[in-house]
Coordinates of C-alpha atoms in Angstrom, one line a residue:
X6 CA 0.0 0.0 0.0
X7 CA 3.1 2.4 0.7
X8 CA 4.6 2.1 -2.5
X9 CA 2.6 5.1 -3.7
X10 CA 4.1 7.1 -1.2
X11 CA 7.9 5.6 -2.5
X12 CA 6.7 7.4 -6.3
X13 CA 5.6 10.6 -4.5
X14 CA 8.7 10.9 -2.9
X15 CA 10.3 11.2 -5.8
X16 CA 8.4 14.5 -6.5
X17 CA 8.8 15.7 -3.1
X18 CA 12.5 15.4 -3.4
X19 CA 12.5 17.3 -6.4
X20 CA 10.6 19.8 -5.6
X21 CA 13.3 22.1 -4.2
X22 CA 16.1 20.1 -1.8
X23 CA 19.2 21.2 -2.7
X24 CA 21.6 20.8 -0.1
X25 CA 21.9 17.8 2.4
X26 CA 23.1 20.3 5.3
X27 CA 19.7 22.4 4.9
X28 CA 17.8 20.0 7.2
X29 CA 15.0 22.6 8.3
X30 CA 14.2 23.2 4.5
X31 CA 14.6 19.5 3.5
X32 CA 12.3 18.5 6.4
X33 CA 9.8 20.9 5.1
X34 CA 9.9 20.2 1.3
X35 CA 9.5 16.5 1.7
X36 CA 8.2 15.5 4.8
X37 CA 4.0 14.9 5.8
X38 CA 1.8 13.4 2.7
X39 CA -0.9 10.5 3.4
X40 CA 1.7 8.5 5.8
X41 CA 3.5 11.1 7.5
X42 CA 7.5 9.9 5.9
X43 CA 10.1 12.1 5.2
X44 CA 12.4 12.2 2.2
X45 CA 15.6 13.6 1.2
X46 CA 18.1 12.9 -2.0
X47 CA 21.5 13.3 -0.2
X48 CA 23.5 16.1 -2.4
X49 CA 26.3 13.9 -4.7
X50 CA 30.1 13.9 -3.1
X51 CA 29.0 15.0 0.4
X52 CA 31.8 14.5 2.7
X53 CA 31.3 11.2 5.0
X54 CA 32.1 13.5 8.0
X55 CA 29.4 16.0 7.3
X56 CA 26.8 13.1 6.0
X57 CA 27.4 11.2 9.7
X58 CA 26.9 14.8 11.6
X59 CA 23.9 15.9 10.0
X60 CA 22.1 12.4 9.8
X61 CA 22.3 12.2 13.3
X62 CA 21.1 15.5 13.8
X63 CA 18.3 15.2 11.4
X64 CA 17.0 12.0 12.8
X65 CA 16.6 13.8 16.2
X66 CA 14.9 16.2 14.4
X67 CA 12.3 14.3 12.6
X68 CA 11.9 11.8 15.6
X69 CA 10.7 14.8 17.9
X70 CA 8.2 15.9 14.4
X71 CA 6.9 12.1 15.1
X72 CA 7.3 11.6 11.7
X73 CA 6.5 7.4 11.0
X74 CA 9.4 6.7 8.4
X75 CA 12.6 8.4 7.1
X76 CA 13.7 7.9 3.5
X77 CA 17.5 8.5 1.9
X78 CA 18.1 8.6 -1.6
X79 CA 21.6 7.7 -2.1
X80 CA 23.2 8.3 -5.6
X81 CA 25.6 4.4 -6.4
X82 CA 28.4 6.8 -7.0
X83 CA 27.9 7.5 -3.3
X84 CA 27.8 4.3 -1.5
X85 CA 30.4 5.4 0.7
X86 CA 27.8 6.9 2.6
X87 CA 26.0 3.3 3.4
X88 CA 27.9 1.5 6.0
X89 CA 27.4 5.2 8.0
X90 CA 23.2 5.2 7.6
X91 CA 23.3 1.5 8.1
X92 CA 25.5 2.4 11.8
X93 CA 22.3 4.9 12.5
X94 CA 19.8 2.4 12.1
X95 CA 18.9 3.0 8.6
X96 CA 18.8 -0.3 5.8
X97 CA 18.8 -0.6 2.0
X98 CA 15.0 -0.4 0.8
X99 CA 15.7 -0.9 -2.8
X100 CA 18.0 0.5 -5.1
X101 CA 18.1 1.2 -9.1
X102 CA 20.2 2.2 -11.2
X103 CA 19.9 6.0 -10.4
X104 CA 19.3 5.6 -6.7
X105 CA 19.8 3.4 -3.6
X106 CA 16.8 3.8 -1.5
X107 CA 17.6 3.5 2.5
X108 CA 14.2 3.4 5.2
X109 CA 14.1 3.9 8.4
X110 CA 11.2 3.4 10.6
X111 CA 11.2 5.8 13.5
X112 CA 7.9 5.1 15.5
X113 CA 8.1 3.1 19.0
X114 CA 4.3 2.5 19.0
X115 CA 3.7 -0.1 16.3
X116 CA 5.7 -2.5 14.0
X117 CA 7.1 -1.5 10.8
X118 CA 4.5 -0.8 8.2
X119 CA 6.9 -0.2 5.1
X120 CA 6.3 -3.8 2.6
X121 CA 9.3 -5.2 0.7
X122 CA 9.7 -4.1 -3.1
X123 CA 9.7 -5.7 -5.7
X124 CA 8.2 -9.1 -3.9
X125 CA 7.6 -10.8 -7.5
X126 CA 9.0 -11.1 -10.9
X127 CA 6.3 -11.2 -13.8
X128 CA 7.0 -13.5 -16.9
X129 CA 4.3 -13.5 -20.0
X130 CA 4.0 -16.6 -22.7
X131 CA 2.2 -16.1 -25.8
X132 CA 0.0 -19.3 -26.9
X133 CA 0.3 -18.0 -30.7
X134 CA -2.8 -20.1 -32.9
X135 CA -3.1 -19.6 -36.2
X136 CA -6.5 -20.7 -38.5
X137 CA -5.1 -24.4 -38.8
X138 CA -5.6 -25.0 -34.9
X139 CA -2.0 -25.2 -34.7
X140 CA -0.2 -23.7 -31.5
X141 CA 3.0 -22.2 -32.1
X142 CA 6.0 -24.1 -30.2
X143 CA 9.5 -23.5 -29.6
X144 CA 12.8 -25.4 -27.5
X145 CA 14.8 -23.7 -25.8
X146 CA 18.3 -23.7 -26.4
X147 CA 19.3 -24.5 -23.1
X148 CA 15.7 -26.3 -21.6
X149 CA 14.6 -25.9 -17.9
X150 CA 12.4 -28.4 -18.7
X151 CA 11.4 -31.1 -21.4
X152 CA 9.0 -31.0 -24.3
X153 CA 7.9 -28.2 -26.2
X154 CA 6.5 -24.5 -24.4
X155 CA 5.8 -20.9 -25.7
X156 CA 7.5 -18.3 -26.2
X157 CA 8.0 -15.6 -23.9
X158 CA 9.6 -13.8 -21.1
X159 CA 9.7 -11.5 -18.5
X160 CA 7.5 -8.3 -18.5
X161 CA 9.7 -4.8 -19.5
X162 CA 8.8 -2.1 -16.5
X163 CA 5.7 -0.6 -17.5
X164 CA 4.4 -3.2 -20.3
X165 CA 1.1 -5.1 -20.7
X166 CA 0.8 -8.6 -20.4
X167 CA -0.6 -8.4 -24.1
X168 CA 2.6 -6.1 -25.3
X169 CA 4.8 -8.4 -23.7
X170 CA 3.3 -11.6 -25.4
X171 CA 3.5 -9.7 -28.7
X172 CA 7.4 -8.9 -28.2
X173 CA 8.5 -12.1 -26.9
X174 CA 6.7 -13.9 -29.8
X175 CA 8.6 -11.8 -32.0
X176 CA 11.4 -11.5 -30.8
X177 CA 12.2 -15.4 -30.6
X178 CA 10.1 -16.3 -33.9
X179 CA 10.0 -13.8 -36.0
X180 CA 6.4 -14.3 -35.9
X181 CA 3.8 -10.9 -36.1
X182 CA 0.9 -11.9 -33.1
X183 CA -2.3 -10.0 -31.7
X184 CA -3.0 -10.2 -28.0
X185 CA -6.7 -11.8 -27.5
X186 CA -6.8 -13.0 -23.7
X187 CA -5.8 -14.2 -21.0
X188 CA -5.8 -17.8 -20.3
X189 CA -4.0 -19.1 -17.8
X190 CA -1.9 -17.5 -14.9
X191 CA 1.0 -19.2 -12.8
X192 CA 1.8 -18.3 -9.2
X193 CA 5.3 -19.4 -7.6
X194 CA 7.5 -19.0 -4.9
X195 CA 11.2 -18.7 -3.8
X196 CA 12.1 -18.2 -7.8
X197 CA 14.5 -15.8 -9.5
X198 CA 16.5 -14.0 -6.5
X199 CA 14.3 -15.3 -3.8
X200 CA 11.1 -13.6 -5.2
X201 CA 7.8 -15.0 -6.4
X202 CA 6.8 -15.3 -9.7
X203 CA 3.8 -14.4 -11.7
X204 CA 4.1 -16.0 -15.2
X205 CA 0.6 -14.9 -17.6
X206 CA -0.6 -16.9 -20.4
X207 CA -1.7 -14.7 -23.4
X208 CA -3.8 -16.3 -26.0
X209 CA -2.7 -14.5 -29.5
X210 CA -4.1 -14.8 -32.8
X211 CA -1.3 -15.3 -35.5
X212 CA -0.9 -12.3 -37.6
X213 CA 2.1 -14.0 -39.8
X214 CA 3.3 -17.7 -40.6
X215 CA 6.7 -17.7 -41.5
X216 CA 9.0 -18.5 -39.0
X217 CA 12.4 -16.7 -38.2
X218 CA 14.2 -18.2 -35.1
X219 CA 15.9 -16.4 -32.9
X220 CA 19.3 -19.0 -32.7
X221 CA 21.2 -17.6 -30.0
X222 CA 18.0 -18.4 -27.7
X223 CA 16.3 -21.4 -29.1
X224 CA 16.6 -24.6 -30.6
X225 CA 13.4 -25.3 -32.3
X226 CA 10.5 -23.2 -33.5
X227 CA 7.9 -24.7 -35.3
X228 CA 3.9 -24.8 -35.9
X229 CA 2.3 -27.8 -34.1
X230 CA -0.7 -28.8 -33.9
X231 CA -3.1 -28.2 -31.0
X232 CA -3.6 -31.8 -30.0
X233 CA 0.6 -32.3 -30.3
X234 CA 1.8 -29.7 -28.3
X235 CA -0.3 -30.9 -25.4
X236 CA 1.2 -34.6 -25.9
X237 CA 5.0 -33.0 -25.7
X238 CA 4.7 -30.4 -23.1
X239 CA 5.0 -30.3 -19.0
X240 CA 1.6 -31.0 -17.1
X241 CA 0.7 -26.9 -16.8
X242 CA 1.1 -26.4 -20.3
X243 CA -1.4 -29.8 -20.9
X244 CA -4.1 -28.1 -18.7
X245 CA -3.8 -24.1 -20.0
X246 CA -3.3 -25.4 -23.5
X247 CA -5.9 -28.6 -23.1
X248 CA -8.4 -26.3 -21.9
X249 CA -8.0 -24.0 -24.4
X250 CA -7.6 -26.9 -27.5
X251 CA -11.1 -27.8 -26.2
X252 CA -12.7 -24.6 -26.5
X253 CA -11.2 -23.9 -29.9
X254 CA -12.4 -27.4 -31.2
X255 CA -15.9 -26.6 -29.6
X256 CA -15.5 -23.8 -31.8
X257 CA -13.3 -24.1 -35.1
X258 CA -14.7 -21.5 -37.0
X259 CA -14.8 -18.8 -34.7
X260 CA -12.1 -19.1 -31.9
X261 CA -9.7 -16.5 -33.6
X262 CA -12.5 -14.0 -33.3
X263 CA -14.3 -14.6 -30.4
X264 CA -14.3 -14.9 -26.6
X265 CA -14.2 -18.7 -25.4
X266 CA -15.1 -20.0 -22.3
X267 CA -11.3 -19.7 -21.4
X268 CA -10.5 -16.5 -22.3
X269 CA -10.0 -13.7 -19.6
X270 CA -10.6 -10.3 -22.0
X271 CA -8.8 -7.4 -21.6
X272 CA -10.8 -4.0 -20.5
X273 CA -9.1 -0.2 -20.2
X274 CA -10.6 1.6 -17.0
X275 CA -9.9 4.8 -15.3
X276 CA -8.2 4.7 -12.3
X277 CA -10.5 6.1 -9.2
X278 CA -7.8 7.5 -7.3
X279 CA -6.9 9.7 -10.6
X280 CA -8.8 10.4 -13.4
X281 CA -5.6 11.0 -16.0
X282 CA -4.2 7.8 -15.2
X283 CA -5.9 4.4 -16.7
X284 CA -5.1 0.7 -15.6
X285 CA -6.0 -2.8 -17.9
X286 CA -8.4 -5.2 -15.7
X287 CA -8.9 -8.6 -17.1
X288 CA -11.8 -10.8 -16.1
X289 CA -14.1 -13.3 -18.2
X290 CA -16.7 -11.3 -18.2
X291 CA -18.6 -10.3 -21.3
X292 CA -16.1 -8.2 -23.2
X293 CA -17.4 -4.2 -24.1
X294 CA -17.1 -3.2 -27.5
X295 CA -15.1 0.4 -26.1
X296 CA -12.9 1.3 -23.2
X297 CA -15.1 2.1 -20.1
X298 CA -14.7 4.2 -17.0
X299 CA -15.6 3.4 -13.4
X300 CA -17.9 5.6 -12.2
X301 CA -16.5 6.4 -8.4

């Protein structure tokens, strides 16, 4: 829930600190908003002295303003300046390639309310059928596991499942696919880096036939049919893609271009919280023709 306040702070911070020693203005451009943190970006080449000094000074400071959580914003170039937050009782939140993020949580009253980021990786496969109720299969080069699977990867910062599914596709085929649904999602723990996993199942319709492998990735890509693939894949891939093969046959002339049984549809809403923002919600239920709003 606080990770809207982590992408306000970023604002706040920019919105006029310009100098680490200026602790009463720092405190008052970037302190307060909905859960009562305060920021600060620590000024580039700060000496370690002067950073150690004026931490401990400022964490008085904002203790006795009963603020619930202080933030630093430390630039990689900087990481000198760690080890001395980490000695005051600050840790590493998160860090990017522009930042390192360092929390620390400053009430006595109640436990830690700051959650972890970035708990989960998100992977997307595209399940590419063209009109011959073929499913378009690949092998990978080096294989986690055996039998055929689709192509995909992991979701680019700010990409929809459907984009994603579309790239991947191409990217590893060479062939051109339209997002249509959602048909199967995945939910695992203690994967890449310790984190969970959320792995998405597009359905696509082929928009292109010929295949153009990526070789430095794969091994094999190749058109199968429906009833094929689910002989020579692992067990999730025989129920997502079994359920599916049994909707399409229920429906050869018309699975390409309609909503089956199995498919989750994609829908563009407006976001209550703020108007100018919109968000993709995916359910089965009956798709709308248009992008609709919530009304709030």
């Amino acid at each position: 829930m606080l990770r809207c306040v982590a992408r306000c702070s970023t604002q706040s911070c920019v919105a006029g600190v310009s100098a680490f020693s200026r602790w009463n203005s720092v405190l008052a451009a970037s302190a307060g908003g909905r859960f009562n943190n305060v920021f600060t970006s620590v000024p580039t080449s700060m000496p370690e002295g002067q950073f150690g000094k004026e931490l401990e000074v400022a964490l008085g400071t904002w203790k006795e303003a009963k603020r619930s959580a202080a933030w630093l914003h430390i630039a990689p170039e900087d990481g000198r300046l760690i080890p001395i937050a980490l000695a005051q009782g600050f840790h590493i939140h998160h860090g990017t390639t522009d930042r390192i993020a360092m929390m620390q949580w400053l009430r006595t009253d109640i436990p830690c309310m700051i959650p972890a980021y970035a708990t989960h990786n998100v992977g997307v496969a595209g399940l590419v059928l063209n009109d011959r109720q073929q499913v378009l299969a690949i092998r990978e080069r080096v294989p986690l596991t055996p039998g055929y699977k689709l192509p995909g990867g992991v979701a680019d910062l700010g990409e929809d499942f459907g984009v994603t599914a579309e790239r991947e596709v191409f990217e590893e085929t060479g062939v051109r696919a339209r997002f249509h649904s959602i048909v199967g999602m995945r939910h695992l723990h203690g994967f890449r880096h310790g984190l969970s996993d959320i792995y998405i199942i597009c359905r696509c319709v082929a928009e292109s036939d010929e295949i153009n492998m990526c070789e430095r990735e794969l091994s094999e890509a190749k058109w199968l049919d429906i009833d094929e693939y689910c002989d020579n894949t692992i067990s999730m891939g025989q129920h997502v893609v079994g359920t599916v093969r049994d909707a399409v046959k229920a429906n050869p002339d018309t699975y390409n271009t309609a909503f089956l049984d199995c498919d989750w549809s994609e829908e563009e809403m407006s976001y209550a919280l703020d108007k100018k923002r919109t968000f993709k919600l995916y359910s089965n239920a009956t798709p709308r023709s248009a992008p609709q709003q919530l009304e709030t």
